[in-house]
Amino acid sequence: MAETATMEFRNGWRSLAGSMLGLAIGVHALPFGTSGLFLGPLTRTFGWTRAEASFGPTLLFLCLGAIAPIFGTVIDRFGARRVILPGLLALTLFFVALSQTTGSLAFYYGTFIAVGVIGVGSATPTYTRIVNARFRAARGRALGIALIGTGLSSAAMPPLLSLAIDAWGWRAGYFLLAGVVALATPVVLALLKAEDGAKAAKADDAQVPFPTILRDPLLWGLGLIFFLVALAVGGFSGHFVAMMTDRGFSAVDAARMMGAGGLFLIAGRLVTGFLIDRFFAPRVAAVIMVVSAAGFLLIAQSGPGVAVVGLVVAGLAFGAEIDLVSYLVARYFGLAAYGRTYGILYAFVVVGTAISPTAYGWCFDRFGSYVEVLHGAGILLGAAAAGFLLLRRFPVLDGSASSKSSIVGGEVHA
């Protein structure tokens, strides 16, 4: 007998809580979500440009994107839980190493490259694999709850980190991040110990072979859509503090605004999860993209009050690409090759996210403001919305090799 949504939450709360905390401290959350607070101190200390300082996170996510499809094979074969500890240990050492930066861009960039390779076990695919395997009736809601971990980081860490940097300097800020990861790691492992998502995945009835998935145009269409979304939003959080201080806000006030944006991100992910459990997910995604585009256009306006309203609107939609990748992979292709399939789409997201911070920095260096790049982001999100509207209905995944759907052609079912 299949579990109801209530039963799934009752029986799977430990893996859900562990995944949420793991995502909050993971390589996709802390290095990228807090990098904006270090832009000013690093450029003042070492004379780097904003584009140079932003290129560290770019390298990190390029490495994550390159290794994600390969790492997906490891997750599919051995399970997700086994790779989490090495990833979190690598992330702890990463922040310690950054605290020792001496002005060498080679050292700075090399540190980001190293954690992009070694710390991949703490990235989003690991935890979404666990959640997708444990939850089916409430899959959208469960993913939304787990993925608010990154929103919790966005809400809690910027104000605390800003105070630490103001009081003790940016090196102390990196030590603070290392301590947070080190203290939370045992809790994550304890919560996930009771349930291994790899075992739960064997009971799933969706078994689309990986070669069939690779031949499906839907996979590559989704990749393009998610690349556009990531390119639009990936650099925003890293430049938001600088964006607001350029408009006259103090660094502390800008960090508080960034934290408030994290709260709206949490609300947006919960609402998204609720909606995709009840409505056709690509149409929900199209609406989210339009809302996010409107937020970017509002932020581009000169008035600080309008920018705050834009942050509220955009915050409701930020991070949706990760929620949607996780959900759509499971619904369109199943879990038999989830790690590899997610890894391919995650690579598209990561490449877009990696390019975006440098693009934001380059646009500022070129035009002297962020207005142009915010307008461009709105256009990209509009294109992504159109792409989501082209997606077909979900197929009935019955374990046969022929079960598939595509953007064009093919008989599919709701």
Coordinates of C-alpha atoms in Angstrom, one line a residue:
M1 CA 0.0 0.0 0.0
A2 CA 1.4 3.4 -1.0
E3 CA 2.1 5.9 1.7
T4 CA -0.1 9.0 1.9
A5 CA 1.6 12.4 2.1
T6 CA 1.0 12.5 5.8
M7 CA 2.6 9.1 6.3
E8 CA 5.5 10.1 4.2
F9 CA 6.2 13.1 6.4
R10 CA 5.7 11.1 9.6
N11 CA 8.1 8.4 8.5
G12 CA 10.6 10.4 6.6
W13 CA 11.1 13.6 8.7
R14 CA 14.6 12.7 9.7
S15 CA 15.9 12.4 6.2
L16 CA 14.0 15.6 5.3
A17 CA 15.5 17.5 8.2
G18 CA 19.0 16.2 7.6
S19 CA 18.7 17.1 3.9
M20 CA 17.5 20.6 4.8
L21 CA 20.4 21.2 7.2
G22 CA 22.9 19.7 4.8
L23 CA 21.7 22.0 2.0
A24 CA 21.9 25.0 4.4
I25 CA 25.6 24.4 5.0
G26 CA 26.5 22.8 1.6
V27 CA 28.8 23.9 -1.2
H28 CA 25.9 25.4 -3.1
A29 CA 24.8 27.6 -0.2
L30 CA 27.5 29.1 1.9
P31 CA 30.4 29.8 -0.6
F32 CA 28.1 31.4 -3.2
G33 CA 25.5 33.0 -0.9
T34 CA 28.0 34.8 1.3
S35 CA 30.6 35.8 -1.4
G36 CA 29.1 39.2 -1.8
L37 CA 30.0 40.2 1.7
F38 CA 33.6 39.6 0.9
L39 CA 33.7 41.5 -2.4
G40 CA 34.3 44.9 -0.8
P41 CA 36.9 43.8 1.8
L42 CA 38.9 41.7 -0.7
T43 CA 39.0 44.4 -3.4
R44 CA 40.0 47.0 -0.8
T45 CA 42.7 44.8 0.8
F46 CA 44.3 43.4 -2.4
G47 CA 43.3 45.9 -5.1
W48 CA 41.4 43.3 -7.1
T49 CA 38.5 44.4 -9.3
R50 CA 35.0 43.1 -8.6
A51 CA 35.2 40.9 -11.6
E52 CA 38.4 39.3 -10.4
A53 CA 37.0 38.7 -6.9
S54 CA 33.8 37.3 -8.4
F55 CA 35.7 34.8 -10.5
G56 CA 36.5 32.6 -7.5
P57 CA 32.8 31.5 -7.1
T58 CA 32.7 31.2 -10.9
L59 CA 35.5 28.6 -10.9
L60 CA 33.8 26.7 -8.1
F61 CA 30.6 26.2 -10.0
L62 CA 32.4 25.4 -13.2
C63 CA 34.1 22.6 -11.4
L64 CA 30.8 21.5 -9.9
G65 CA 29.2 21.5 -13.3
A66 CA 32.0 19.5 -14.9
I67 CA 32.0 16.8 -12.3
A68 CA 28.3 16.5 -11.6
P69 CA 27.4 14.0 -14.4
I70 CA 30.3 11.8 -13.3
F71 CA 29.5 12.2 -9.7
G72 CA 25.9 11.2 -10.5
T73 CA 27.1 7.7 -11.4
V74 CA 28.6 7.4 -7.9
I75 CA 25.3 8.4 -6.3
D76 CA 23.3 6.0 -8.4
R77 CA 25.7 3.1 -7.6
F78 CA 26.6 3.6 -3.9
G79 CA 23.9 5.9 -2.5
A80 CA 24.0 9.5 -1.5
R81 CA 24.8 9.3 2.2
R82 CA 28.3 7.9 1.7
V83 CA 29.6 11.0 -0.1
I84 CA 28.3 13.6 2.3
L85 CA 31.0 13.5 5.0
P86 CA 34.0 13.9 2.6
G87 CA 32.1 16.8 0.9
L88 CA 31.5 18.7 4.2
L89 CA 35.0 18.1 5.5
A90 CA 36.4 19.6 2.3
L91 CA 34.1 22.6 2.6
T92 CA 35.3 23.2 6.2
L93 CA 38.9 23.2 5.0
F94 CA 38.0 25.5 2.1
F95 CA 36.9 28.3 4.4
V96 CA 39.9 27.9 6.6
A97 CA 42.1 28.1 3.5
L98 CA 40.3 31.3 2.3
S99 CA 41.0 32.9 5.6
Q100 CA 44.7 32.6 4.8
T101 CA 44.5 34.4 1.4
T102 CA 47.5 36.6 0.9
G103 CA 46.6 38.5 -2.3
S104 CA 47.6 35.8 -4.7
L105 CA 44.8 35.3 -7.2
A106 CA 46.3 31.9 -8.1
F107 CA 45.9 30.7 -4.5
Y108 CA 42.4 32.2 -4.3
Y109 CA 41.2 30.6 -7.5
G110 CA 42.9 27.3 -6.7
T111 CA 41.1 27.1 -3.4
F112 CA 37.7 27.4 -5.2
I113 CA 38.7 24.8 -7.8
A114 CA 39.7 22.3 -5.1
V115 CA 36.4 22.6 -3.2
G116 CA 34.5 22.4 -6.5
V117 CA 36.1 18.9 -7.1
I118 CA 36.4 17.5 -3.5
G119 CA 33.4 19.1 -1.9
V120 CA 30.8 18.0 -4.5
G121 CA 29.4 15.5 -2.0
S122 CA 27.8 18.4 -0.1
A123 CA 26.1 19.8 -3.2
T124 CA 22.4 19.8 -4.0
P125 CA 22.1 16.5 -6.1
T126 CA 23.1 14.5 -3.1
Y127 CA 20.3 15.7 -0.9
T128 CA 17.6 15.9 -3.5
R129 CA 18.3 12.3 -4.4
I130 CA 17.5 11.3 -0.8
V131 CA 14.3 13.3 -0.7
N132 CA 13.1 12.2 -4.1
A133 CA 13.6 8.6 -3.1
R134 CA 11.8 8.9 0.2
F135 CA 8.8 11.0 -0.9
R136 CA 6.4 10.4 -3.7
A137 CA 2.9 11.6 -2.8
A138 CA 4.4 14.8 -1.3
R139 CA 7.5 15.0 -3.4
G140 CA 7.1 18.7 -4.4
R141 CA 6.4 19.8 -0.8
A142 CA 9.2 17.7 0.5
L143 CA 11.7 19.2 -2.0
G144 CA 10.5 22.7 -1.2
I145 CA 11.0 22.1 2.5
A146 CA 14.5 20.5 2.1
L147 CA 15.6 23.3 -0.3
I148 CA 14.7 26.1 2.1
G149 CA 17.9 25.1 3.7
T150 CA 19.7 27.4 1.3
G151 CA 17.1 30.1 2.1
L152 CA 17.8 29.7 5.8
S153 CA 21.5 30.3 5.0
S154 CA 20.6 33.4 3.0
A155 CA 18.4 34.7 5.8
A156 CA 20.7 33.9 8.8
M157 CA 24.3 34.1 7.6
P158 CA 24.6 37.6 5.9
P159 CA 23.6 39.7 9.0
L160 CA 25.8 37.5 11.3
L161 CA 28.7 37.4 8.9
S162 CA 28.5 41.2 8.3
L163 CA 28.7 41.9 12.0
A164 CA 31.7 39.5 12.3
I165 CA 33.5 41.1 9.4
D166 CA 32.9 44.6 10.8
A167 CA 34.1 43.6 14.3
W168 CA 37.0 41.3 13.5
G169 CA 37.7 41.5 9.8
W170 CA 37.0 39.3 6.7
R171 CA 39.4 36.6 7.8
A172 CA 37.4 36.0 10.9
G173 CA 34.3 35.8 8.6
Y174 CA 35.8 32.8 6.8
F175 CA 36.7 31.2 10.2
L176 CA 33.0 31.7 11.3
L177 CA 31.8 29.9 8.1
A178 CA 34.2 27.0 8.7
G179 CA 33.0 26.7 12.3
V180 CA 29.3 26.6 11.2
V181 CA 30.0 23.7 8.8
A182 CA 32.1 21.8 11.3
L183 CA 29.5 22.0 14.0
A184 CA 26.6 21.1 11.8
T185 CA 28.2 18.1 10.0
P186 CA 27.6 15.6 12.9
V187 CA 24.0 16.6 13.1
V188 CA 23.4 16.1 9.4
L189 CA 25.0 12.6 9.5
A190 CA 23.0 11.6 12.6
L191 CA 19.7 12.6 11.0
L192 CA 20.4 10.8 7.7
K193 CA 21.8 7.7 9.4
A194 CA 18.4 6.1 9.9
E195 CA 17.4 6.2 6.3
D196 CA 19.5 5.7 3.1
G197 CA 17.8 7.2 0.1
A198 CA 19.5 4.6 -2.2
K199 CA 17.6 1.8 -0.6
A200 CA 14.3 3.6 -0.8
A201 CA 14.9 4.3 -4.5
K202 CA 14.8 0.6 -5.4
A203 CA 11.1 0.6 -4.7
D204 CA 10.3 3.3 -7.3
D205 CA 8.4 2.1 -10.3
A206 CA 10.1 4.5 -12.7
Q207 CA 13.0 2.8 -14.4
V208 CA 13.8 4.7 -17.6
P209 CA 17.2 3.5 -18.9
F210 CA 19.9 6.2 -19.0
P211 CA 20.6 5.7 -22.8
T212 CA 16.9 6.3 -23.5
I213 CA 17.1 9.5 -21.4
L214 CA 20.1 10.7 -23.3
R215 CA 18.3 10.3 -26.6
D216 CA 15.2 12.3 -25.4
P217 CA 15.2 15.9 -26.7
L218 CA 13.4 16.8 -23.5
L219 CA 16.6 16.4 -21.5
W220 CA 18.5 18.9 -23.6
G221 CA 15.5 21.3 -23.8
L222 CA 15.3 21.4 -20.1
G223 CA 19.1 21.9 -19.9
L224 CA 18.8 25.0 -22.1
I225 CA 15.9 26.4 -20.1
F226 CA 17.7 26.0 -16.8
F227 CA 20.9 27.5 -18.2
L228 CA 19.0 30.7 -19.0
V229 CA 17.5 30.8 -15.6
A230 CA 20.8 30.3 -13.8
L231 CA 22.6 32.8 -16.1
A232 CA 19.9 35.4 -15.1
V233 CA 19.9 34.9 -11.3
G234 CA 23.2 33.2 -10.4
G235 CA 25.2 36.4 -9.9
F236 CA 22.5 38.4 -8.1
S237 CA 23.2 37.3 -4.5
G238 CA 26.9 37.8 -4.9
H239 CA 26.5 41.4 -6.1
F240 CA 23.4 42.4 -4.1
V241 CA 25.3 44.0 -1.2
A242 CA 27.5 46.0 -3.6
M243 CA 24.5 46.9 -5.6
M244 CA 22.7 48.4 -2.6
T245 CA 25.8 50.1 -1.1
D246 CA 26.3 51.8 -4.4
R247 CA 22.8 53.3 -3.8
G248 CA 23.7 54.7 -0.4
F249 CA 22.8 51.8 1.9
S250 CA 25.3 50.8 4.6
A251 CA 26.9 47.4 4.3
V252 CA 25.0 46.2 7.4
D253 CA 21.6 47.4 6.0
A254 CA 22.3 45.8 2.7
A255 CA 23.2 42.5 4.4
R256 CA 19.9 42.7 6.4
M257 CA 18.0 43.3 3.1
M258 CA 19.8 40.2 1.7
G259 CA 18.7 38.3 4.7
A260 CA 15.1 39.4 4.3
G261 CA 15.4 38.2 0.7
G262 CA 16.3 34.8 2.0
L263 CA 13.1 34.7 4.0
F264 CA 11.1 35.4 0.9
L265 CA 13.1 32.7 -0.9
I266 CA 12.0 30.3 1.8
A267 CA 8.4 31.3 1.3
G268 CA 8.8 31.0 -2.5
R269 CA 10.1 27.4 -2.2
L270 CA 7.3 26.3 0.1
V271 CA 4.7 27.8 -2.2
T272 CA 6.4 26.3 -5.3
G273 CA 6.5 22.8 -3.7
F274 CA 2.8 23.1 -2.8
L275 CA 1.8 24.2 -6.3
I276 CA 3.8 21.6 -8.3
D277 CA 2.2 18.8 -6.2
R278 CA -1.2 20.1 -7.4
F279 CA -0.7 21.7 -10.9
F280 CA 1.3 20.9 -13.9
A281 CA 4.8 21.9 -12.8
P282 CA 6.1 23.6 -16.1
R283 CA 3.2 26.0 -16.1
V284 CA 3.9 26.8 -12.4
A285 CA 7.5 27.4 -13.5
A286 CA 6.5 29.8 -16.2
V287 CA 4.6 31.9 -13.8
I288 CA 7.5 31.9 -11.4
M289 CA 9.9 33.1 -14.2
V290 CA 7.6 36.0 -15.1
V291 CA 7.3 37.0 -11.4
S292 CA 11.1 36.9 -11.0
A293 CA 11.6 38.9 -14.2
A294 CA 9.3 41.6 -12.8
G295 CA 11.3 41.7 -9.6
F296 CA 14.6 42.2 -11.5
L297 CA 13.1 45.1 -13.5
L298 CA 11.9 46.7 -10.3
I299 CA 15.3 46.4 -8.7
A300 CA 16.9 48.1 -11.7
Q301 CA 14.9 51.3 -10.9
S302 CA 16.9 54.0 -9.3
G303 CA 14.7 54.5 -6.2
P304 CA 15.8 52.4 -3.2
G305 CA 12.2 51.9 -2.1
V306 CA 11.3 50.4 -5.5
A307 CA 14.4 48.2 -5.3
V308 CA 13.3 46.8 -2.0
V309 CA 9.9 45.9 -3.5
G310 CA 11.7 44.2 -6.4
L311 CA 13.8 42.2 -3.9
V312 CA 10.6 41.0 -2.2
V313 CA 9.0 40.0 -5.6
A314 CA 12.2 38.4 -6.9
G315 CA 12.9 36.6 -3.6
L316 CA 9.7 34.6 -4.0
A317 CA 11.1 33.1 -7.1
F318 CA 14.9 32.8 -6.4
G319 CA 16.2 29.2 -6.3
A320 CA 13.3 27.8 -8.2
E321 CA 15.6 26.3 -10.8
I322 CA 17.0 23.8 -8.3
D323 CA 13.6 22.9 -7.0
L324 CA 12.3 22.3 -10.5
V325 CA 15.3 20.4 -11.8
S326 CA 14.9 17.9 -8.9
Y327 CA 11.2 17.5 -9.4
L328 CA 11.1 17.4 -13.1
V329 CA 13.9 14.8 -13.3
A330 CA 12.0 12.5 -11.0
R331 CA 8.6 13.0 -12.8
Y332 CA 9.9 12.8 -16.4
F333 CA 12.6 10.2 -16.1
G334 CA 12.3 8.5 -12.7
L335 CA 15.0 7.6 -10.2
A336 CA 16.8 4.6 -11.7
A337 CA 19.4 7.0 -13.3
Y338 CA 18.5 10.1 -11.2
G339 CA 22.1 10.9 -10.2
R340 CA 23.4 10.9 -13.8
T341 CA 20.3 12.7 -15.3
Y342 CA 20.3 15.3 -12.5
G343 CA 24.0 15.7 -13.0
I344 CA 23.6 16.6 -16.6
L345 CA 20.9 19.2 -15.9
Y346 CA 22.8 20.4 -12.9
A347 CA 25.8 21.0 -15.1
F348 CA 23.7 23.4 -17.2
V349 CA 22.6 25.2 -14.0
V350 CA 26.1 25.3 -12.7
V351 CA 27.6 26.7 -15.9
G352 CA 25.0 29.4 -16.0
T353 CA 25.5 30.2 -12.3
A354 CA 29.3 30.2 -12.8
I355 CA 29.2 32.6 -15.7
S356 CA 26.7 34.9 -14.0
P357 CA 28.8 36.5 -11.2
T358 CA 31.5 37.4 -13.6
A359 CA 29.0 38.8 -16.1
Y360 CA 27.5 41.0 -13.3
G361 CA 30.9 42.2 -12.3
W362 CA 31.9 42.8 -16.0
C363 CA 28.8 44.8 -16.6
F364 CA 29.4 47.0 -13.6
D365 CA 33.0 47.6 -14.6
R366 CA 31.9 48.4 -18.2
F367 CA 28.8 50.5 -17.5
G368 CA 29.3 51.7 -14.0
S369 CA 26.0 50.3 -12.7
Y370 CA 24.0 47.1 -12.5
V371 CA 21.0 48.5 -14.5
E372 CA 21.9 46.9 -17.8
V373 CA 22.6 43.4 -16.4
L374 CA 19.3 43.5 -14.4
H375 CA 17.4 44.3 -17.6
G376 CA 19.2 41.5 -19.4
A377 CA 18.3 39.1 -16.6
G378 CA 14.7 40.0 -17.0
I379 CA 14.8 39.2 -20.7
L380 CA 16.5 35.8 -20.0
L381 CA 13.8 34.9 -17.5
G382 CA 11.1 35.8 -20.0
A383 CA 12.7 33.4 -22.5
A384 CA 12.8 30.7 -19.9
A385 CA 9.1 31.2 -19.2
A386 CA 8.3 30.6 -22.8
G387 CA 10.4 27.4 -22.8
F388 CA 8.5 26.0 -19.9
L389 CA 5.3 26.6 -21.7
L390 CA 6.5 24.4 -24.6
L391 CA 7.0 21.3 -22.3
R392 CA 4.7 18.4 -22.8
R393 CA 2.7 16.6 -20.1
F394 CA 4.3 14.1 -17.8
P395 CA 4.6 10.5 -19.1
V396 CA 3.4 7.4 -17.3
L397 CA 6.6 5.8 -16.2
D398 CA 5.9 2.1 -15.9
G399 CA 9.4 0.8 -16.0
S400 CA 9.6 0.1 -19.8
A401 CA 12.5 1.3 -21.8
S402 CA 10.1 3.1 -24.2
S403 CA 8.5 5.3 -21.5
K404 CA 9.5 8.8 -22.4
S405 CA 8.3 12.2 -23.4
S406 CA 9.8 15.0 -25.4
I407 CA 9.3 18.6 -26.2
V408 CA 8.1 17.8 -29.7
G409 CA 6.0 14.8 -30.7
G410 CA 5.3 11.6 -28.7
E411 CA 2.2 10.5 -26.9
V412 CA 2.3 11.6 -23.3
H413 CA -0.1 11.4 -20.4
A414 CA -0.8 13.6 -17.4

